C-alpha positions as a printed Julia matrix, in Angstrom:
570×3 Matrix{Float64}:
 -25.41  -49.44   59.52
 -26.4   -46.56   57.82
 -24.59  -44.99   55.16
 -24.72  -41.23   54.24
 -26.0   -40.01   50.95
 -23.67  -39.39   48.36
 -23.86  -35.38   47.1
 -25.36  -35.06   43.5
 -23.16  -34.09   41.46
 -23.21  -30.13   40.81
 -24.28  -30.14   45.06
 -20.63  -30.91   46.08
 -19.66  -26.98   46.95
 -23.3   -26.12   48.19
 -23.61  -24.51   51.59
 -23.99  -26.9    54.62
 -26.83  -25.61   55.71
 -28.6   -28.05   52.8
 -27.33  -30.61   55.19
 -30.44  -31.0    56.8
 -32.57  -30.48   54.36
 -34.68  -33.46   52.92
 -33.98  -35.67   50.18
 -36.94  -34.19   48.18
 -34.97  -30.98   48.21
 -31.99  -31.46   47.76
 -33.21  -32.93   44.55
 -34.93  -30.04   43.37
 -32.28  -27.81   43.86
 -30.27  -29.84   42.01
 -32.45  -29.76   38.97
 -33.46  -26.45   39.37
 -29.02  -25.29   38.8
 -29.07  -27.74   35.9
 -32.44  -25.15   35.1
 -30.2   -22.17   35.91
 -26.52  -23.33   34.01
 -29.19  -23.22   30.23
 -31.88  -25.28   31.35
 -29.35  -28.56   30.31
 -31.97  -30.19   31.52
 -34.22  -29.97   28.47
 -34.65  -32.73   25.73
 -31.97  -32.18   23.07
 -30.85  -33.78   20.24
 -27.5   -35.87   19.85
 -25.24  -37.04   17.23
 -24.0   -40.6    18.08
 -19.82  -40.56   17.78
 -18.68  -43.46   19.27
 -19.93  -47.03   20.58
 -18.23  -49.44   22.34
 -19.38  -52.6    24.79
 -20.51  -50.14   27.86
 -20.91  -46.65   26.73
 -22.2   -44.59   24.29
 -20.98  -41.14   23.09
 -22.91  -38.36   21.9
 -22.06  -34.87   20.17
 -24.89  -32.45   22.32
 -23.27  -29.33   20.64
 -21.7   -28.6    23.87
 -17.54  -28.51   24.57
 -17.7   -32.1    25.74
 -19.29  -35.13   24.58
 -22.15  -37.01   26.74
 -22.57  -40.13   27.53
 -25.82  -43.1    27.19
 -24.69  -47.24   28.74
 -24.73  -48.9    26.03
 -28.0   -51.38   27.37
 -30.09  -48.56   26.34
 -30.08  -49.69   23.59
 -29.31  -53.76   23.31
 -33.17  -54.67   21.99
 -34.72  -58.3    23.17
 -32.22  -60.12   21.0
 -29.42  -58.64   22.63
 -28.57  -56.89   19.52
 -27.13  -52.91   19.57
 -29.54  -50.71   18.16
 -27.33  -47.18   18.09
 -24.46  -47.23   15.25
 -22.1   -44.04   14.67
 -24.03  -42.29   13.2
 -27.52  -41.96   14.71
 -29.32  -39.27   16.27
 -30.95  -39.63   19.65
 -33.04  -37.74   22.05
 -31.58  -36.75   25.7
 -31.6   -34.5    28.5
 -28.33  -34.25   31.02
 -28.32  -35.68   34.01
 -24.88  -33.7    35.49
 -21.32  -34.91   35.02
 -19.47  -38.12   35.26
 -15.69  -39.02   36.9
 -14.3   -38.46   33.81
 -15.61  -34.55   32.69
 -18.29  -36.42   30.1
 -21.98  -35.29   30.44
 -23.89  -38.19   32.42
 -27.48  -38.25   29.25
 -30.36  -39.82   29.68
 -31.85  -41.19   26.7
 -35.59  -39.72   26.34
 -38.48  -41.15   24.98
 -41.2   -39.09   23.04
 -44.62  -39.07   23.8
 -45.97  -41.75   20.64
 -50.32  -40.77   20.56
 -51.9   -44.03   21.39
 -55.32  -44.07   19.46
 -56.56  -41.54   16.6
 -58.21  -38.85   19.1
 -54.08  -38.84   20.59
 -53.28  -37.42   16.52
 -55.16  -35.54   16.19
 -54.63  -33.47   19.27
 -50.84  -33.57   18.67
 -52.11  -32.18   15.26
 -54.47  -29.56   16.46
 -51.9   -28.04   18.82
 -48.77  -29.01   16.73
 -47.17  -30.97   19.35
 -44.1   -33.21   19.16
 -44.12  -36.64   18.72
 -42.25  -39.77   18.76
 -41.98  -42.2    16.03
 -39.75  -44.72   14.46
 -38.54  -45.08   10.71
 -39.86  -48.02    9.48
 -38.57  -48.2     6.6
 -37.9   -46.07    2.58
 -40.27  -45.57    0.09
 -40.68  -43.42   -3.12
 -40.26  -40.1    -1.69
 -39.63  -40.48    1.35
 -39.88  -43.16    4.74
 -42.21  -44.34    6.49
 -42.4   -43.68   10.96
 -44.21  -45.1    12.97
 -45.98  -42.67   14.96
 -48.85  -45.62   16.91
 -49.86  -45.46   12.77
 -48.37  -45.76    9.61
 -47.4   -42.67    8.25
 -45.8   -41.17    5.41
 -42.36  -38.9     6.36
 -41.7   -36.69    2.85
 -37.55  -36.92    1.63
 -38.32  -32.95    1.38
 -39.72  -32.71    5.12
 -36.68  -35.46    6.37
 -34.32  -32.8     6.85
 -31.56  -35.08    5.63
 -29.65  -33.75    2.51
 -28.19  -37.24    1.09
 -30.75  -39.43   -0.55
 -27.94  -42.52    0.04
 -28.46  -41.96    3.86
 -32.69  -42.25    4.13
 -30.99  -46.05    4.38
 -29.41  -45.23    7.33
 -32.16  -43.51    9.07
 -34.38  -47.21    9.2
 -34.58  -48.06   13.13
 -34.15  -44.82   14.12
 -36.1   -42.89   16.69
 -37.42  -38.94   15.76
 -38.84  -36.25   15.78
 -41.82  -35.33   14.29
 -44.72  -33.34   13.59
 -47.88  -33.95   11.79
 -48.53  -31.66    8.96
 -51.71  -33.59    7.36
 -54.11  -35.93    9.22
 -56.94  -37.59    7.45
 -58.99  -39.93    9.7
 -61.12  -41.38    7.2
 -58.37  -42.27    4.7
 -56.21  -43.26    7.64
 -53.4   -41.17    5.77
 -50.94  -38.98    8.26
 -48.14  -37.51    6.84
 -45.35  -35.91    9.11
 -42.33  -33.24    8.98
 -39.11  -33.93   10.96
 -37.08  -30.32    9.28
 -39.72  -28.09   11.1
 -38.56  -29.92   14.41
 -34.47  -29.66   13.57
 -34.9   -25.98   12.67
 -36.39  -25.13   16.17
 -33.92  -26.91   17.65
 -31.26  -25.27   15.39
 -33.19  -21.84   16.42
 -32.54  -22.3    20.4
 -29.65  -23.43   19.62
 -28.44  -20.43   18.12
 -29.98  -18.58   20.44
 -28.75  -19.72   23.16
 -24.89  -18.73   21.66
 -26.19  -16.02   20.64
 -27.4   -15.03   24.71
 -23.74  -16.55   25.29
 -22.13  -14.23   23.5
 -20.48  -11.09   25.11
 -17.96   -7.91   23.22
 -14.48   -8.7    23.73
 -14.2   -12.56   23.63
 -11.92  -14.25   21.49
 -13.86  -17.13   19.74
 -13.08  -20.22   16.92
 -15.16  -20.06   13.56
 -14.93  -21.13   10.19
 -15.21  -18.77    7.69
 -18.31  -19.42    5.56
 -18.23  -16.86    2.67
 -16.67  -13.98    1.14
 -17.04  -10.9    -0.61
 -15.31   -7.84   -1.15
 -16.3    -6.28    1.97
 -15.13   -8.72    4.47
 -16.54  -12.1     4.8
 -19.03  -13.93    7.25
 -17.83  -15.85    9.72
 -19.75  -19.26   11.73
 -19.3   -18.85   15.42
 -21.29  -22.04   16.55
 -24.15  -21.43   14.03
 -24.13  -17.61   14.33
 -22.61  -15.44   11.89
 -20.4   -12.7    12.48
 -18.88   -9.62    9.67
 -15.58   -9.65    9.61
 -14.9    -6.14    7.24
 -11.92   -6.26    5.91
 -10.41   -3.06    7.52
 -10.51   -5.67   11.45
  -8.81   -7.72    9.1
  -4.99   -7.06   10.02
  -3.04   -3.56   10.34
  -1.78   -3.95    6.96
  -3.36   -2.93    4.28
  -5.59   -5.85    2.0
  -6.32   -5.12   -0.83
  -9.3    -7.9    -0.65
  -9.87  -10.24    1.37
  -9.51  -12.85   -0.52
  -5.64  -12.33   -0.29
  -5.64  -13.46    3.16
  -8.92  -16.0     4.24
 -10.59  -19.11    2.36
 -13.66  -20.24    2.73
 -14.06  -23.28    4.96
 -10.99  -22.04    7.07
 -11.06  -22.14   10.57
  -9.94  -18.43   12.11
  -9.76  -16.94   15.79
 -11.47  -13.6    16.46
 -12.52  -11.54   18.12
 -16.25   -9.48   19.01
 -15.94   -5.98   18.52
 -19.61   -5.05   18.94
 -22.55   -7.25   19.59
 -26.6    -5.19   18.27
 -29.24   -7.12   20.11
 -31.48   -5.58   17.99
 -30.57   -6.23   14.82
 -28.7    -9.95   15.89
 -25.56   -8.66   13.89
 -21.7    -9.16   15.35
 -18.75   -7.22   13.92
 -15.53   -9.32   14.56
 -12.06   -8.43   14.79
  -8.62  -10.3    13.44
  -5.94   -7.2    13.79
  -7.26   -6.91   17.24
  -5.34   -9.97   18.82
  -2.5    -8.27   18.36
  -1.54   -4.45   19.05
  -1.37   -1.39   17.08
   1.83   -1.36   15.85
   0.93    2.49   15.57
   0.94    2.16   19.51
   5.11    1.93   19.39
   6.22    4.18   16.06
   6.78    6.58   17.46
   9.54    5.38   19.64
  10.87    3.73   16.59
  11.13    6.3    13.88
  12.82    9.55   13.96
  12.31   13.02   11.49
  16.06   11.93    9.43
  16.3     8.87   10.41
  16.76    6.47    7.16
  14.82    3.77    6.86
  13.74    0.6     3.77
   9.78   -0.07    2.86
   7.64   -1.38    0.02
   5.59    0.89   -1.91
   2.06   -0.78   -1.58
   0.36    1.91   -3.46
   1.35    5.1    -6.22
  -1.72    7.61   -5.92
  -1.31   10.99   -8.21
  -0.01   13.07   -5.4
   2.25   11.05   -4.21
   3.28    7.05   -3.08
   2.45    5.23    0.18
   5.45    3.32    1.65
   4.66    0.44    3.59
   7.63   -0.46    6.67
   6.38   -2.38    8.27
   2.87   -4.7     8.78
   0.18   -1.94    9.62
   2.39    1.14    8.83
   2.52    3.53    6.31
   4.39    6.84    5.43
   3.84    8.56    2.52
   5.86   10.1     0.29
   4.48   13.87   -1.68
   4.88   13.67   -5.13
   7.09   17.3    -3.79
   9.91   15.03   -2.44
  10.02   12.02   -4.97
  12.84   12.98   -7.14
  15.06   16.72   -7.34
  13.75   17.34  -10.54
  12.1    21.0   -11.17
   9.17   18.38  -11.6
   7.2    14.84  -11.21
   4.76   15.14  -13.95
   2.92   11.49  -11.85
   4.62    9.51   -8.93
   4.21    6.13  -11.09
   7.21    7.68  -13.35
   9.34    7.32  -11.29
   8.08    4.43   -8.3
   6.03    1.56   -8.79
   4.08   -0.54   -6.08
   6.31   -3.55   -4.76
   9.29   -1.51   -5.45
  11.91   -1.36   -2.65
  12.53    1.62   -1.58
  15.19    3.69    0.62
  13.75    6.82    2.52
  14.06    9.58    5.32
  11.62    9.77    7.73
  10.61   13.56    7.4
   7.97   13.41    9.89
   6.06   11.59   12.76
   2.54   12.48   13.8
   1.52    9.34   15.62
  -2.13   11.16   16.45
  -3.18   11.37   13.07
  -1.24    8.29   12.26
   1.19    9.19    9.41
   4.86    9.49    8.45
   6.47   11.97    6.08
   8.9    10.26    4.09
  11.13   11.29    1.57
  12.92    9.68   -1.38
  15.15   12.06   -2.62
  16.51   13.03    0.62
  17.61    9.31    1.0
  19.22    9.16   -3.34
  21.77   12.56   -1.81
  21.35   16.04   -2.71
  22.93   16.33   -6.14
  23.04   20.45   -6.12
  25.4    20.01   -3.03
  29.12   19.75   -4.88
  27.18   21.45   -8.09
  30.11   24.06   -8.79
  32.79   21.6    -8.94
  31.13   19.09  -10.76
  30.12   21.09  -13.17
  31.79   24.75  -13.16
  31.37   27.58  -15.45
  32.43   26.87  -19.25
  31.68   23.3   -18.92
  30.06   21.75  -21.75
  27.1    19.77  -21.09
  24.35   17.48  -22.97
  20.96   16.79  -22.47
  17.67   16.3   -23.05
  14.91   19.04  -23.06
  12.26   18.51  -20.44
  10.16   21.18  -21.36
   9.95   24.75  -22.9
   8.47   28.35  -21.63
   8.37   31.3   -22.98
  11.47   32.62  -21.43
  13.83   29.96  -22.6
  14.08   25.36  -22.11
  15.15   23.6   -19.44
  17.17   20.89  -19.93
  17.55   17.65  -17.6
  21.33   16.93  -16.92
  20.96   13.65  -14.98
  21.07   12.72  -11.14
  18.19   15.76  -10.2
  20.11   18.39  -11.97
  17.93   21.01  -14.36
  19.32   22.76  -16.69
  17.93   26.58  -18.25
  18.55   28.33  -21.71
  17.24   31.46  -21.78
  15.86   31.76  -25.3
  18.59   34.82  -25.95
  21.36   32.15  -25.21
  19.59   29.95  -28.04
  21.13   31.01  -31.04
  23.16   34.11  -32.71
  21.09   33.68  -36.1
  18.54   34.94  -35.28
  16.31   36.23  -32.46
  13.23   33.86  -31.25
   9.81   34.93  -30.45
   9.89   31.28  -28.19
  11.94   28.34  -27.8
  10.1    26.26  -29.67
  11.05   28.35  -33.2
  14.19   26.04  -32.68
  13.62   23.45  -29.75
  11.37   20.51  -29.29
  10.87   18.41  -25.99
  12.91   15.42  -25.86
  15.24   17.01  -27.79
  19.45   16.6   -27.03
  21.45   19.91  -27.13
  24.56   20.26  -26.19
  25.0    23.86  -24.28
  27.77   25.74  -21.96
  27.65   26.15  -18.22
  27.53   30.0   -18.26
  26.45   30.95  -14.25
  25.47   28.64  -10.85
  23.68   29.9    -8.03
  23.39   27.19   -5.73
  21.03   29.1    -2.73
  18.41   29.04   -5.66
  19.55   26.15   -7.67
  19.72   27.65  -11.06
  22.16   26.26  -13.4
  22.48   29.01  -16.59
  23.12   27.36  -19.8
  23.69   28.74  -23.44
  24.02   27.22  -26.43
  24.85   29.43  -28.71
  28.43   30.34  -27.06
  29.24   26.8   -28.5
  28.76   27.94  -32.0
  31.83   28.85  -34.39
  32.46   33.3   -34.49
  34.88   35.08  -36.88
  37.24   34.96  -33.58
  36.86   31.33  -33.55
  38.0    30.99  -37.96
  40.45   34.26  -37.52
  41.77   32.43  -35.13
  41.8    28.74  -36.65
  43.01   30.75  -40.36
  46.23   32.68  -38.35
  49.22   30.83  -36.3
  51.78   32.77  -33.55
  54.75   34.38  -35.78
  52.03   35.68  -38.68
  51.69   39.42  -39.39
  48.78   41.26  -39.75
  47.28   44.6   -40.73
  45.19   46.28  -38.08
  42.98   49.57  -36.9
  44.49   50.62  -33.69
  40.85   51.57  -31.68
  42.14   52.32  -28.61
  45.43   53.11  -26.3
  45.22   52.84  -22.51
  48.1    51.55  -19.83
  50.75   50.16  -22.25
  48.14   48.44  -24.42
  46.4    48.7   -27.53
  43.48   47.49  -29.28
  43.4    46.64  -32.14
  40.61   45.6   -34.92
  42.49   42.59  -36.92
  39.21   41.47  -38.38
  35.69   42.54  -39.01
  34.52   42.17  -35.03
  37.85   40.48  -34.37
  39.81   42.18  -31.67
  43.37   41.94  -30.87
  46.09   42.92  -27.68
  49.11   44.98  -28.47
  51.32   45.85  -26.04
  53.37   49.07  -26.69
  57.04   50.16  -25.66
  57.78   53.21  -24.19
  59.36   55.15  -26.44
  62.71   56.63  -25.28
  63.0    60.36  -25.12
  64.33   62.89  -27.38
  66.98   64.99  -26.8
  65.01   68.61  -27.49
  65.41   70.43  -30.8
  68.0    73.62  -30.7
  65.52   75.88  -32.59
  62.53   75.83  -34.03
  63.43   75.43  -37.49
  65.18   72.42  -36.44
  62.45   70.37  -35.33
  60.41   71.61  -38.32
  63.2    70.71  -40.49
  63.25   66.76  -38.94
  59.79   66.41  -39.71
  59.63   67.35  -42.92
  62.79   64.62  -43.94
  60.76   61.74  -41.41
  57.37   62.74  -43.51
  59.5    62.96  -47.17
  60.95   59.66  -46.38
  57.75   57.59  -45.16
  55.74   59.1   -48.17
  58.33   58.05  -50.74
  58.64   54.57  -49.19
  55.07   54.56  -49.96
  54.8    55.29  -53.07
  57.84   52.9   -53.85
  57.29   50.24  -51.72
  53.61   50.14  -50.14
  54.95   50.45  -46.82
  56.16   52.26  -44.27
  59.89   51.82  -43.64
  60.19   49.75  -39.6
  62.59   52.4   -38.67
  60.16   55.0   -39.63
  57.42   52.32  -38.07
  59.09   51.86  -34.83
  59.63   56.18  -34.29
  56.01   56.74  -35.11
  53.81   56.89  -32.08
  50.88   54.78  -31.62
  47.59   56.55  -31.89
  43.53   55.67  -32.2
  42.97   55.23  -35.84
  46.09   54.37  -36.89
  46.19   51.4   -39.57
  49.51   49.23  -38.51
  51.06   46.0   -39.13
  51.86   43.91  -36.25
  53.25   40.17  -35.47
  50.83   37.55  -33.82
  52.28   36.79  -30.65
  50.12   34.28  -28.9
  46.9    32.59  -29.82
  43.72   31.2   -27.35
  41.15   29.45  -29.12
  39.56   28.81  -25.55
  39.36   32.14  -24.48
  39.18   33.48  -28.3
  41.52   35.54  -27.16
  45.14   37.19  -29.78
  47.99   38.88  -28.69
  50.19   41.64  -30.82
  53.22   42.92  -31.27
  53.91   45.99  -33.42
  55.93   44.61  -36.54
  59.57   45.57  -37.34
């Protein structure tokens, strides 16, 4: 009975028209399909990773290992001639049921005579050989004749591994040939380098922009990291490591670390590859417009401080700026670092959001509350305050009252004793002073202070030296609306209420009137000469007029308002 020929691996899905093709045609198409898949039928070097009784598993640089029959390596005595770590030359035949690549061992042609060696040397042809021993400076290799493989040309980095290569088949190239002296020197490293170059080129050709690949961090620099993605180095720039701010690559990565990256750009001519990590996650700014709005109170970390303000990280990849003018309610901030420090957590208020330019304006002082909101309650006129002088100007001095409130002392309100040309004649920056609140302008955020108003006056001294009930002398300055303004000392004024004078009956004759006036005057003068003062009755009868010197009794003293209230004595 004739059994149908099973399809070759890789041809199960070919068109039905192939059923009528000859076996030779099918085999040719199979080989061609493998060449289209990347030349897998070409010879390549692999490394043995595992050996069991039936199979030898080989790493051939692809995602899945290849497998060879263990019998291919058994010598005439029945001993296994292969172990993990050995290298073999193979080709790919297809895949088995387990997904492994089915391999075929390749025996590289060995020269059979000196003419063959000369031809291989002239054509720089790769030949095969078997390592026969370790000698000083390298290895001996049987390439039909005994050849020398220098250690520097062997591709073996560790001298201790030299012994492991004895008995292994290697590919090499003749670099020196002297027929007369039967001296042959071969180079294995150049063959390995060419194979690596072909493998890298294959990887490079298969890379596509936008693909996500695994890689190992090979080295770190100030501007980024070089990542090995299958034998090809790509640059991961520091700006593409994270949506957040990265001070230096070593803050995020370490050499040898395995990471996943996205291929951003491939320059085929210069063979440069740009990689990114942050592109593996969405840009956080795409949701900023929905998460942050004007007037919203948020919390963040000061990421860095500049001359013009401070940057606040609200979330990884999203930063806002507090301009220096929005740091404090105080009149002037010399530098932002006087108010905030990097790494400090702060509460801020969103002042504006610009998603197009990726900018968020923040305010620190708005989160602290406006100290001028209740300024009239906290500092009513007449309140005595104390604080350091923060700055001096030609017209006055500015005093810090705390909590973002500053007051100004005009140069004319600094001292009563002398006239100042500049506040620095009496005050210094940092000096603590006491002053009284004179005036508040909430709309303009101005608080006028005075120092001289706290200095003792002649009125203060007069009030301190007298008490209610004392009788004093004073000169009447003016009389108006039943009150007299009286000067009781130099620059000290008091107020005296004047009682209404009773109406007198009209005199019958002019002579009578003159006689009465003369009698009163005589009595007053007589009393003044004899006793030094006018009798009370006469004083009370005399009307209070400006210019008079009279006796008064202190009724009340008000030190706070510097007021003195009098009454006529007697």
